[in-house]
DNA sequence: CTGAAAGCGCTTACAG
DNA sequence: CTGAAAGCGCTTACAG
């Protein structure tokens, strides 16, 4: 056993405790604690001496002990049903990195959509006394199945359905749709078609609503039927092969706004087969700014970015406020999207904003 | 403040402690503890009574207190520099879910490649007394910059460079290359070309080595030069447009093994432009089994799956062994890859293994 | 078989 | 200004 440990360099380092710091400084443990935490009044000399010695011996307070006495663990849980990761990944990255700079660590709980795993995760987070929970999803009208469990700590929702009295953050999809419309109008396009994902997604309706409203404000109607299918290249491709037939229009549209980048890519590939030029004949705007797609499309895709990393940051910072007892209004926060220009719309290329 | 709490349903639930369970059961705290943990000898009656009462009042032991006294936090850290997420995401999912079923939670630390953030993360993990650390990367010949810090707890590397005395898990890329070669040979292909990523990636050399060895054992030489470029569709596409020229061959190959799915997809798109049929004229094998690419390629891609989710699981389970003090041999474990058949090679379609 | 005591490493009133 | 005491919620020897 000792052999094994040494073979793997596992010798437990006997970590230095505050007691040893206190003794080395010739003060009591409580004085050492106060010096280290800048609490209460004390002579600058002893405070500095304690801190210097702590630094010298490499003292680092045991966060577990601190959590036990302080009722704060400086720890958060992230519960997500998006194991596929398209959405949670940027959210998690933004959250973890914003929290790291506040000294807060984040537990990752991947739960699929299994209520039993959700329950287990929440219990684990409760047992470990996390200060708060971020509940993240892959669509804004669903959430991991919490059933009726109300977690014993503050909760913030991120890119997921938020209950009436909860606090949640989602991308402003309506504004995203409006951005796409305004951009295409500004380029002089007038026959504006829309192809999107399944109708039962709230995001689909919101993006379409923002899109339509801008068109109507400009005195236009959406060009042709609005088309719905899976969030896949296959749907975009198959639609692109028979675009006029599907839209029920005589002419081709001169612009298409697609509900995500995959649909946009499939569409563009099919238009190429049909010898239709993008952006000359048809301008295309995608949605998601999923790099790996948007950049690889020929031509590279102009698309809407939902700023999910920022969403993760905001969710975390708000959760920290709630944990600190600050007043936080319940409700849904819609975070701004932005347009990333590449080459699928022509027009001025202001460069790649990513 | 009380208003705020109630508005947000933040009333701190006064969680029940073991002391209350003990009192309700009419025993001492130590007896209650032993009953709950099945430690020591005691009469079945009191044990059952205590446990029943604990269940009734919904007692859940405070994991923080347990960690403090037990020197085990049932907590792991995952440190990754793959914020892009292609590799870490499946690794993290496999790790977190395998650990969850053991009652172990995983902290997510995204560090980019910034040494300062690595140091901060490791210190945070040490302070929080995690039992062990998984260090994950995006390529097998690099790792997050630990500098000379040796973490104060057991470490396992996952899909990252592993130091001589460390324990690491990587996909068996050499065998992956061999699998691709054997598959194409079995389909009767004989002019076998290879296109891969940048030469300085160890994975590139390993895949090529496995590939070449199988060819040589079959009395063949790789067909044409082996080509290297970025891990992108663009490289695959541009190579596909001028395939013979790039390979330096007179005829087209009848099969191409690509270093990743993106290159394969770019290649296939270009071959379509050139009116070359896949798989009839050229069979194509990718690498990664990145769903979103492999399925969307026309035709869907036969490719090598690195089983990264399983890699995350294995890394976690081994780390648990090390934490438990079991003997674990240092060294690199190469985990098997497997071939996923779709339609880019023809041959028997045994179905989609994903 | 059961309980009193000590202790994990820290912080926080409270005396001096 | 400094320290002794109590306590966070548990577990673990050790007596009885």
XYZ file of C-alpha atoms (C1' of nucleotides) in Angstrom:
740
model
C 0.000 0.000 0.000
C 2.784 2.379 0.849
C 4.566 1.013 -2.150
C 1.560 1.715 -4.304
C 1.260 5.210 -2.998
C 4.868 6.017 -3.611
C 4.782 4.394 -7.014
C 2.018 6.757 -7.950
C 3.256 9.716 -6.005
C 0.229 9.688 -3.818
C 1.905 10.557 -0.543
C -0.785 12.480 1.262
C 0.666 15.897 1.836
C 0.013 16.861 5.433
C -1.596 20.142 4.635
C -0.887 23.002 6.967
C -3.757 24.122 9.162
C -4.576 27.412 10.740
C -3.482 26.004 14.055
C 0.064 25.645 12.798
C 0.022 29.137 11.403
C -1.186 30.444 14.739
C 1.511 28.637 16.626
C 4.237 29.817 14.286
C 2.967 33.375 14.716
C 2.660 33.011 18.462
C -1.027 33.874 18.535
C -4.240 32.024 19.158
C -6.184 30.294 16.430
C -8.964 32.832 16.679
C -6.569 35.712 16.256
C -5.018 33.999 13.278
C -8.437 33.512 11.750
C -9.335 37.134 12.219
C -6.050 38.294 10.777
C -6.454 36.143 7.719
C -10.039 37.219 7.131
C -9.546 40.899 7.834
C -12.245 40.687 10.494
C -12.446 42.845 13.609
C -9.872 45.271 14.937
C -6.340 44.244 15.654
C -2.886 45.702 15.605
C -1.480 45.957 12.121
C 1.697 44.296 13.313
C 0.129 41.035 14.402
C -2.158 41.000 11.384
C 0.745 41.402 9.011
C 2.891 38.923 10.874
C 0.188 36.283 10.709
C -0.443 36.868 7.054
C 3.227 36.767 6.220
C 3.699 33.507 8.026
C 0.624 32.045 6.371
C 2.096 32.941 3.046
C 5.482 31.518 3.968
C 4.168 28.161 5.020
C 1.736 28.033 2.125
C -1.358 28.012 4.250
C -4.638 27.575 2.381
C -7.821 27.410 4.394
C -9.776 24.187 4.164
C -12.875 25.117 2.225
C -14.784 22.179 3.643
C -14.333 23.392 7.205
C -15.241 26.878 6.139
C -18.371 25.672 4.434
C -19.431 23.768 7.504
C -19.233 26.715 9.811
C -20.064 29.446 7.340
C -23.159 27.932 5.742
C -21.674 28.876 2.387
C -19.820 26.360 0.247
C -18.870 28.670 -2.628
C -20.153 25.966 -4.832
C -22.928 25.788 -7.448
C -24.671 22.977 -9.259
C -25.392 22.964 -12.980
C -28.165 20.558 -13.872
C -28.643 20.054 -17.575
C -30.605 17.699 -19.765
C -28.625 18.716 -22.812
C -26.113 15.896 -22.878
C -25.792 16.482 -26.581
C -24.192 19.708 -25.519
C -24.974 22.106 -28.283
C -26.464 24.613 -25.862
C -25.194 23.687 -22.474
C -21.586 23.714 -23.485
C -21.273 27.462 -24.036
C -23.591 28.118 -21.095
C -21.467 25.902 -18.863
C -18.243 27.443 -20.091
C -19.517 30.966 -19.417
C -20.874 29.996 -16.045
C -17.840 28.062 -14.838
C -15.406 30.700 -15.923
C -17.356 33.634 -14.503
C -17.797 31.749 -11.240
C -14.148 30.698 -11.074
C -13.156 34.328 -10.948
C -15.426 34.720 -7.907
C -13.936 31.713 -6.166
C -17.024 29.637 -6.831
C -16.831 26.145 -8.328
C -19.516 24.452 -10.382
C -20.698 20.850 -10.197
C -21.735 19.408 -13.536
C -24.817 17.179 -13.401
C -25.883 15.629 -16.705
C -29.318 14.147 -16.292
C -30.735 13.430 -19.748
C -34.456 13.675 -19.237
C -34.696 10.983 -16.639
C -36.658 12.183 -13.579
C -34.842 9.698 -11.366
C -31.483 11.123 -12.335
C -32.746 14.642 -11.820
C -33.889 13.728 -8.341
C -30.601 12.054 -7.508
C -28.660 15.052 -8.779
C -30.693 17.522 -6.791
C -30.316 15.440 -3.666
C -26.595 15.188 -4.239
C -26.415 18.952 -4.621
C -28.464 19.473 -1.477
C -26.327 17.047 0.483
C -23.201 18.787 -0.692
C -24.721 22.078 0.373
C -24.250 23.933 -2.873
C -25.235 27.558 -2.503
C -27.416 27.566 -5.605
C -28.481 25.738 -8.718
C -28.483 26.576 -12.407
C -30.996 24.522 -14.329
C -30.161 24.489 -18.010
C -31.947 23.002 -20.974
C -31.803 22.629 -24.701
C -34.979 24.523 -25.500
C -36.676 27.451 -23.868
C -40.042 25.761 -23.463
C -38.838 22.687 -21.603
C -36.761 22.044 -18.531
C -35.215 19.010 -16.873
C -38.050 17.189 -15.087
C -37.873 18.498 -11.534
C -41.309 17.045 -10.848
C -42.505 18.746 -7.725
C -39.186 18.823 -5.967
C -38.320 22.305 -4.939
C -34.595 22.481 -4.363
C -33.526 23.717 -0.952
C -31.490 26.560 -2.403
C -31.843 29.446 -4.851
C -32.388 28.417 -8.453
C -31.842 30.158 -11.769
C -32.949 28.772 -15.105
C -30.791 29.095 -18.193
C -32.037 28.460 -21.704
C -34.902 26.478 -20.251
C -38.556 26.867 -19.340
C -38.889 28.985 -16.220
C -41.777 28.588 -13.769
C -43.920 31.676 -13.033
C -42.163 32.667 -9.845
C -38.708 31.663 -10.993
C -35.769 33.600 -12.396
C -34.696 32.663 -15.881
C -32.479 33.682 -18.773
C -33.182 32.949 -22.418
C -31.995 34.378 -25.712
C -34.322 36.998 -27.139
C -35.466 34.917 -30.081
C -38.041 37.392 -31.221
C -35.424 40.029 -31.544
C -33.182 37.504 -33.262
C -35.791 37.015 -35.957
C -36.181 40.768 -36.265
C -32.432 41.204 -36.684
C -32.411 38.769 -39.572
C -35.295 40.571 -41.257
C -33.795 44.013 -40.824
C -30.475 42.876 -42.206
C -32.010 41.394 -45.342
C -34.257 44.398 -45.881
C -31.294 46.710 -45.536
C -29.618 44.784 -48.341
C -32.562 45.450 -50.580
C -34.097 42.002 -50.511
C -37.860 41.921 -50.814
C -39.009 38.345 -51.335
C -38.218 37.045 -47.890
C -38.910 33.411 -47.067
C -38.559 31.574 -43.772
C -37.697 27.934 -43.095
C -37.549 26.731 -39.546
C -37.673 23.861 -37.092
C -40.645 21.985 -35.679
C -43.701 24.104 -35.002
C -44.032 23.039 -31.397
C -40.816 24.795 -30.384
C -41.490 28.120 -28.733
C -38.269 29.432 -30.262
C -39.667 28.734 -33.720
C -42.747 30.831 -33.067
C -40.753 33.659 -31.499
C -38.213 33.886 -34.273
C -41.021 33.877 -36.813
C -42.923 36.533 -34.878
C -39.957 38.913 -34.812
C -39.299 38.193 -38.455
C -42.887 38.786 -39.558
C -43.314 41.934 -37.565
C -40.365 43.626 -39.201
C -41.589 42.539 -42.616
C -45.052 43.908 -41.948
C -43.654 47.151 -40.616
C -41.892 47.419 -43.952
C -45.124 46.777 -45.797
C -44.177 43.244 -46.829
C -45.659 39.829 -46.284
C -43.507 36.754 -45.706
C -42.783 35.276 -49.119
C -44.557 31.949 -49.502
C -45.591 29.523 -46.826
C -43.466 29.280 -43.766
C -41.930 25.828 -43.771
C -41.298 23.567 -40.795
C -39.259 20.419 -40.404
C -36.554 18.877 -38.281
C -33.557 20.944 -37.155
C -31.384 19.143 -39.671
C -29.336 19.640 -42.778
C -31.487 16.993 -44.387
C -34.594 19.138 -44.030
C -32.827 22.190 -45.389
C -31.412 20.217 -48.286
C -34.663 18.615 -49.279
C -36.433 21.950 -49.041
C -33.745 23.604 -51.119
C -34.116 21.081 -53.914
C -37.781 22.019 -54.337
C -37.849 25.488 -52.960
C -40.585 27.093 -55.077
C -42.771 24.030 -54.832
C -42.460 23.981 -51.073
C -43.029 27.681 -50.689
C -45.872 27.579 -53.182
C -44.475 30.577 -55.066
C -43.856 31.172 -58.728
C -40.554 32.913 -58.334
C -37.665 32.107 -56.094
C -37.333 34.157 -52.950
C -34.372 36.525 -52.938
C -33.622 35.769 -49.308
C -34.218 32.951 -46.861
C -33.997 33.114 -43.091
C -33.359 29.662 -41.660
C -34.255 28.581 -38.139
C -30.778 27.207 -37.507
C -27.400 26.880 -39.144
C -27.864 23.264 -40.074
C -31.005 23.974 -42.063
C -29.205 26.892 -43.685
C -26.307 24.729 -44.659
C -28.523 22.042 -46.148
C -30.421 24.686 -48.053
C -27.288 26.254 -49.473
C -25.917 22.883 -50.534
C -29.154 22.158 -52.389
C -29.239 25.583 -54.019
C -25.758 24.914 -55.303
C -26.980 21.695 -56.880
C -29.746 23.708 -58.528
C -27.186 26.217 -59.765
C -28.667 28.990 -57.697
C -26.061 31.376 -56.415
C -25.735 32.418 -52.784
C -25.793 35.310 -52.052
C -26.268 36.744 -55.547
C -29.595 35.047 -56.254
C -30.637 34.209 -52.746
C -29.233 35.594 -49.525
C -29.303 33.214 -46.555
C -29.271 33.947 -42.836
C -28.816 31.145 -40.332
C -29.349 30.975 -36.579
C -27.031 29.777 -33.781
C -23.641 30.838 -35.055
C -22.466 27.309 -34.517
C -18.965 27.892 -35.674
C -18.234 24.544 -37.089
C -21.202 24.867 -39.422
C -21.292 28.546 -40.080
C -17.662 28.720 -41.138
C -17.678 25.555 -43.208
C -20.695 26.450 -45.275
C -19.884 27.598 -48.768
C -20.123 30.562 -48.619
C -19.630 31.043 -44.865
C -22.865 31.787 -43.122
C -24.218 35.077 -41.892
C -26.136 34.075 -38.804
C -27.646 35.074 -35.467
C -25.579 34.475 -32.356
C -27.518 33.835 -29.150
C -24.602 34.735 -26.901
C -25.036 31.642 -24.763
C -21.716 32.076 -23.024
C -22.837 35.437 -21.786
C -26.126 33.887 -20.801
C -24.256 31.442 -18.589
C -22.325 34.306 -17.014
C -25.470 36.331 -16.348
C -27.260 33.373 -14.852
C -24.338 32.749 -12.524
C -23.925 36.345 -11.432
C -27.635 36.689 -10.715
C -27.587 33.471 -8.759
C -24.742 34.880 -6.698
C -26.884 37.928 -5.957
C -29.739 35.762 -4.814
C -27.401 33.748 -2.616
C -26.134 36.974 -1.103
C -29.743 37.781 -0.193
C -30.123 40.650 -2.615
C -33.537 41.413 -4.006
C -33.943 39.796 -7.395
C -37.120 40.250 -9.367
C -38.650 37.010 -10.497
C -39.299 36.636 -14.190
C -37.734 35.851 -17.504
C -34.789 37.864 -18.803
C -34.414 37.935 -22.551
C -30.799 38.469 -23.492
C -29.900 40.193 -26.750
C -28.793 38.216 -29.792
C -26.564 39.705 -32.438
C -25.958 39.267 -36.117
C -22.641 37.834 -37.255
C -21.871 38.794 -40.814
C -20.050 36.414 -43.080
C -20.685 35.950 -46.756
C -24.045 34.338 -47.348
C -25.874 37.649 -47.686
C -23.417 39.742 -49.592
C -23.573 43.369 -48.612
C -20.874 45.045 -46.613
C -18.663 42.528 -44.914
C -17.963 44.222 -41.641
C -15.816 41.268 -40.764
C -16.328 38.259 -38.631
C -17.613 39.339 -35.259
C -16.786 36.082 -33.523
C -35.039 41.022 2.997
C -37.571 38.589 4.386
C -39.889 39.831 1.722
C -37.322 39.122 -0.923
C -36.760 35.646 0.333
C -40.416 34.801 0.374
C -40.981 36.398 -2.976
C -38.438 34.045 -4.393
C -39.266 31.074 -2.217
C -35.908 31.171 -0.615
C -36.925 30.303 2.915
C -33.959 28.422 4.231
C -35.291 25.013 5.115
C -34.006 24.065 8.544
C -32.581 20.774 7.515
C -32.821 17.938 9.954
C -29.597 16.832 11.583
C -28.493 13.547 13.014
C -28.963 14.976 16.471
C -32.678 15.312 15.878
C -32.892 11.821 14.501
C -31.073 10.522 17.557
C -33.385 12.322 19.910
C -36.480 11.113 18.088
C -35.160 7.572 18.270
C -34.189 7.931 21.894
C -30.536 7.090 21.306
C -27.268 8.976 21.332
C -25.865 10.681 18.304
C -23.073 8.140 18.054
C -25.498 5.269 18.068
C -27.583 6.954 15.433
C -24.506 7.453 13.299
C -23.511 3.832 13.598
C -27.023 2.658 12.795
C -27.181 4.811 9.702
C -23.779 3.740 8.462
C -24.126 0.061 9.303
C -21.006 0.295 11.400
C -20.203 -1.835 14.427
C -22.476 -4.274 16.186
C -25.842 -3.268 17.528
C -29.237 -4.771 18.098
C -31.269 -5.025 14.928
C -34.164 -3.361 16.699
C -32.437 -0.080 17.464
C -30.740 -0.059 14.088
C -34.046 -0.473 12.288
C -35.794 2.006 14.516
C -33.180 4.649 13.876
C -33.222 4.062 10.163
C -36.982 4.133 10.014
C -37.108 7.412 11.859
C -34.403 8.868 9.683
C -36.447 7.948 6.664
C -39.617 9.361 8.194
C -38.135 12.749 8.958
C -36.273 12.833 5.661
C -32.845 12.910 7.207
C -29.975 13.363 4.761
C -26.474 13.542 6.148
C -24.605 16.764 5.550
C -21.903 15.824 3.072
C -19.784 18.776 4.122
C -19.584 17.586 7.705
C -18.863 14.094 6.520
C -16.099 15.286 4.259
C -14.509 17.230 7.064
C -14.266 14.294 9.398
C -13.914 11.539 6.822
C -11.157 13.043 4.697
C -13.217 12.074 1.672
C -15.429 14.567 -0.116
C -16.873 12.228 -2.766
C -16.027 14.936 -5.182
C -13.778 15.082 -8.244
C -12.398 17.871 -10.371
C -12.372 17.864 -14.156
C -9.807 20.255 -15.565
C -10.010 20.719 -19.293
C -8.470 23.044 -21.820
C -10.973 21.997 -24.455
C -13.457 24.798 -24.093
C -14.441 24.170 -27.658
C -15.825 20.963 -26.285
C -15.581 18.540 -29.130
C -13.649 16.069 -27.015
C -14.268 17.024 -23.443
C -18.016 17.015 -23.782
C -18.417 13.259 -24.231
C -15.614 12.645 -21.757
C -17.303 14.868 -19.188
C -20.689 13.300 -19.781
C -19.314 9.796 -19.349
C -17.360 10.802 -16.284
C -20.123 12.733 -14.548
C -22.715 10.089 -15.151
C -20.526 7.176 -14.089
C -19.509 9.107 -10.975
C -23.059 10.134 -10.151
C -24.009 6.504 -9.827
C -21.239 6.143 -7.248
C -22.388 9.168 -5.294
C -19.474 11.246 -6.532
C -19.942 14.725 -7.993
C -17.670 16.397 -10.527
C -16.475 19.990 -10.577
C -16.059 21.418 -14.060
C -13.019 23.650 -14.522
C -12.569 25.152 -17.983
C -9.103 26.637 -18.213
C -8.358 27.306 -21.865
C -4.606 27.064 -22.059
C -3.905 29.780 -19.566
C -1.415 28.632 -16.908
C -2.809 31.130 -14.407
C -6.292 29.693 -14.736
C -4.940 26.188 -14.428
C -3.184 27.123 -11.227
C -6.268 28.801 -9.820
C -8.404 25.805 -10.690
C -6.031 23.346 -9.097
C -5.837 25.453 -5.975
C -9.607 25.702 -5.841
C -9.857 21.941 -6.156
C -7.257 21.450 -3.448
C -9.004 23.891 -1.143
C -12.297 22.119 -1.703
C -10.590 18.853 -0.917
C -11.645 16.973 -4.007
C -10.606 13.353 -3.800
C -9.044 13.319 -7.233
C -8.550 15.116 -10.506
C -9.217 14.261 -14.130
C -7.103 16.291 -16.498
C -8.587 16.289 -19.963
C -7.367 17.716 -23.221
C -8.182 18.063 -26.849
C -5.222 16.143 -28.198
C -3.226 13.243 -26.890
C 0.141 14.935 -27.121
C -0.716 18.033 -25.094
C -2.208 18.717 -21.695
C -3.416 21.761 -19.797
C -0.304 23.595 -18.569
C 0.170 22.308 -15.031
C 3.671 23.754 -15.024
C 5.423 22.090 -12.154
C 2.500 22.030 -9.796
C 1.826 18.546 -8.631
C -1.735 18.417 -7.374
C -2.165 17.219 -3.810
C -4.437 14.365 -4.834
C -4.524 11.464 -7.284
C -4.659 12.448 -10.934
C -5.800 10.683 -14.069
C -5.315 12.041 -17.578
C -8.003 11.682 -20.219
C -7.413 12.287 -23.890
C -4.324 14.275 -22.995
C -0.568 13.893 -22.775
C 0.326 11.810 -19.740
C 3.604 12.227 -17.866
C 5.840 9.150 -17.496
C 4.699 8.174 -14.032
C 1.079 9.182 -14.543
C -2.048 7.241 -15.367
C -3.739 8.143 -18.621
C -6.438 7.102 -21.037
C -6.415 7.783 -24.756
C -8.175 6.316 -27.749
C -6.147 3.667 -29.543
C -5.554 5.701 -32.664
C -3.205 3.203 -34.224
C -5.858 0.551 -34.028
C -8.374 3.055 -35.350
C -6.291 3.514 -38.473
C -5.962 -0.248 -38.798
C -9.731 -0.682 -38.533
C -10.283 1.719 -41.386
C -7.750 -0.115 -43.548
C -9.127 -3.556 -42.811
C -12.640 -2.423 -43.561
C -11.727 -0.998 -46.940
C -9.607 -4.016 -47.844
C -12.456 -6.306 -46.938
C -14.610 -4.440 -49.411
C -12.128 -5.143 -52.156
C -10.609 -1.681 -52.407
C -6.961 -1.623 -53.396
C -5.949 1.970 -54.136
C -6.073 3.309 -50.628
C -5.262 6.949 -49.973
C -5.006 8.845 -46.708
C -5.729 12.487 -45.942
C -5.227 13.762 -42.422
C -4.670 16.661 -40.084
C -1.480 18.549 -39.259
C 1.623 16.422 -39.115
C 2.624 17.527 -35.664
C -0.359 15.804 -34.051
C 0.609 12.490 -32.499
C -2.827 11.176 -33.418
C -2.086 11.833 -37.066
C 1.063 9.724 -36.961
C -0.615 6.937 -35.020
C -3.608 6.675 -37.304
C -1.304 6.647 -40.297
C 0.907 3.989 -38.701
C -2.003 1.637 -38.070
C -3.292 2.283 -41.551
C 0.037 1.673 -43.267
C 0.811 -1.446 -41.339
C -2.390 -3.151 -42.390
C -1.803 -2.130 -45.985
C 1.722 -3.512 -45.937
C 0.599 -6.734 -44.341
C -1.755 -7.035 -47.295
C 1.088 -6.424 -49.708
C -0.008 -2.896 -50.581
C 1.518 0.533 -50.357
C -0.475 3.630 -49.452
C -1.817 5.063 -52.682
C -0.171 8.373 -53.422
C 1.327 10.831 -51.026
C -0.192 11.138 -47.616
C -1.710 14.583 -47.376
C -1.793 16.895 -44.378
C -3.740 20.063 -43.656
C -6.003 21.618 -41.103
C -8.739 19.575 -39.412
C -11.344 21.335 -41.507
C -13.917 20.818 -44.196
C -12.085 23.443 -46.202
C -8.973 21.289 -46.382
C -10.972 18.218 -47.355
C -12.873 20.152 -49.977
C -9.874 21.737 -51.563
C -8.079 18.391 -51.609
C -11.105 16.716 -53.149
C -11.256 19.184 -55.993
C -7.738 18.246 -57.069
C -7.404 14.804 -55.678
C -5.092 13.162 -58.211
C -2.919 16.213 -58.436
C -2.515 16.311 -54.676
C -1.887 12.620 -54.358
C 0.430 12.661 -57.320
C -1.257 9.651 -58.892
C -2.532 8.982 -62.379
C -5.711 7.269 -61.371
C -8.136 8.129 -58.650
C -7.883 6.118 -55.471
C -10.800 3.751 -54.886
C -10.872 4.576 -51.203
C -9.831 7.423 -48.951
C -9.354 7.313 -45.203
C -9.743 10.785 -43.704
C -8.225 11.933 -40.427
C -11.525 13.310 -39.196
C -15.148 13.618 -40.195
C -14.849 17.228 -41.246
C -12.136 16.484 -43.755
C -14.185 13.543 -44.987
C -17.220 15.699 -45.437
C -15.319 18.369 -47.341
C -13.783 15.701 -49.522
C -17.130 14.105 -50.334
C -18.676 17.454 -51.176
C -15.844 18.159 -53.576
C -16.048 14.715 -55.157
C -19.711 15.346 -55.804
C -18.805 18.552 -57.593
C -16.385 16.498 -59.691
C -19.135 13.974 -60.433
C -17.278 11.240 -58.630
C -19.623 8.885 -56.858
C -19.253 7.900 -53.217
C -19.079 5.015 -52.492
C -19.242 3.523 -55.975
C -16.097 5.189 -57.303
C -14.431 6.092 -54.056
C -15.221 4.743 -50.614
C -14.602 7.165 -47.755
C -13.960 6.491 -44.071
C -13.958 9.318 -41.556
C -12.738 9.567 -37.987
C -14.512 10.795 -34.817
C -18.088 9.710 -35.441
C -19.135 13.245 -34.739
C -22.805 12.656 -35.218
C -23.771 15.988 -36.520
C -21.274 15.643 -39.361
C -21.308 11.944 -39.975
C -25.077 11.762 -40.364
C -25.442 14.894 -42.439
C -22.846 13.973 -44.997
C -24.281 12.770 -48.284
C -24.016 9.818 -48.142
C -23.810 9.376 -44.345
C -20.303 8.655 -43.219
C -18.747 5.376 -42.231
C -16.298 6.427 -39.552
C -14.212 5.473 -36.542
C -15.686 6.110 -33.111
C -13.197 6.825 -30.316
C -15.657 5.939 -27.558
C -14.846 9.052 -25.577
C -17.799 8.647 -23.265
C -16.474 5.281 -22.217
C -13.055 6.864 -21.869
C -14.506 9.323 -19.369
C -16.106 6.491 -17.449
C -12.887 4.456 -17.358
C -10.855 7.435 -16.240
C -13.307 8.089 -13.409
C -13.506 4.493 -12.236
C -9.737 4.167 -12.214
C -9.421 7.396 -10.314
C -11.846 6.004 -7.746
C -9.598 2.959 -7.389
C -6.587 5.151 -6.813
C -8.480 7.177 -4.243
C -9.445 3.958 -2.495
C -5.744 3.155 -2.257
C -5.828 0.258 -4.676
C -2.713 -0.542 -6.673
C -2.951 1.078 -10.065
C -0.158 0.624 -12.575
C 1.131 3.863 -13.988
C 1.086 4.191 -17.743
C -1.055 4.942 -20.733
C -4.185 2.899 -21.443
C -5.227 2.790 -25.060
C -8.948 2.241 -25.305
C -10.406 0.486 -28.337
C -12.063 2.412 -31.131
C -14.718 0.889 -33.317
C -15.985 1.267 -36.821
C -19.456 2.695 -37.345
C -20.869 1.678 -40.698
C -23.068 4.033 -42.607
C -23.110 4.423 -46.357
C -19.920 6.052 -47.541
C -18.166 2.729 -48.178
C -20.936 0.587 -49.580
C -20.621 -3.045 -48.561
C -22.943 -4.650 -46.109
C -24.772 -2.055 -44.075
C -24.898 -3.702 -40.714
C -26.862 -0.743 -39.470
C -25.964 2.316 -37.543
C -24.108 1.338 -34.419
C -24.677 4.611 -32.640
C -25.107 -3.327 22.811
C -24.839 1.765 23.778
C -23.055 6.462 24.935
C -19.608 10.188 26.372
C -15.746 12.253 24.562
C -12.714 13.916 21.291
C -11.930 15.737 17.038
C -12.144 17.103 11.695
C -10.473 22.758 10.605
C -12.391 26.559 10.776
C -15.336 31.068 12.488
C -17.809 33.814 15.604
C -19.616 35.881 19.534
C -17.998 36.938 24.001
C -14.861 37.924 27.831
C -10.808 39.756 29.490
C -6.059 44.211 21.064
C -6.126 39.174 22.031
C -7.693 34.504 23.475
C -10.787 30.751 25.512
C -14.965 28.701 24.465
C -18.545 27.051 21.825
C -20.105 25.248 17.784
C -20.878 23.869 12.487
C -22.693 18.197 11.765
C -20.783 14.471 11.619
C -17.603 9.894 12.778
C -14.595 7.134 15.379
C -12.095 5.013 18.879
C -12.844 3.976 23.549
C -15.226 2.981 27.903
C -18.926 1.118 30.217
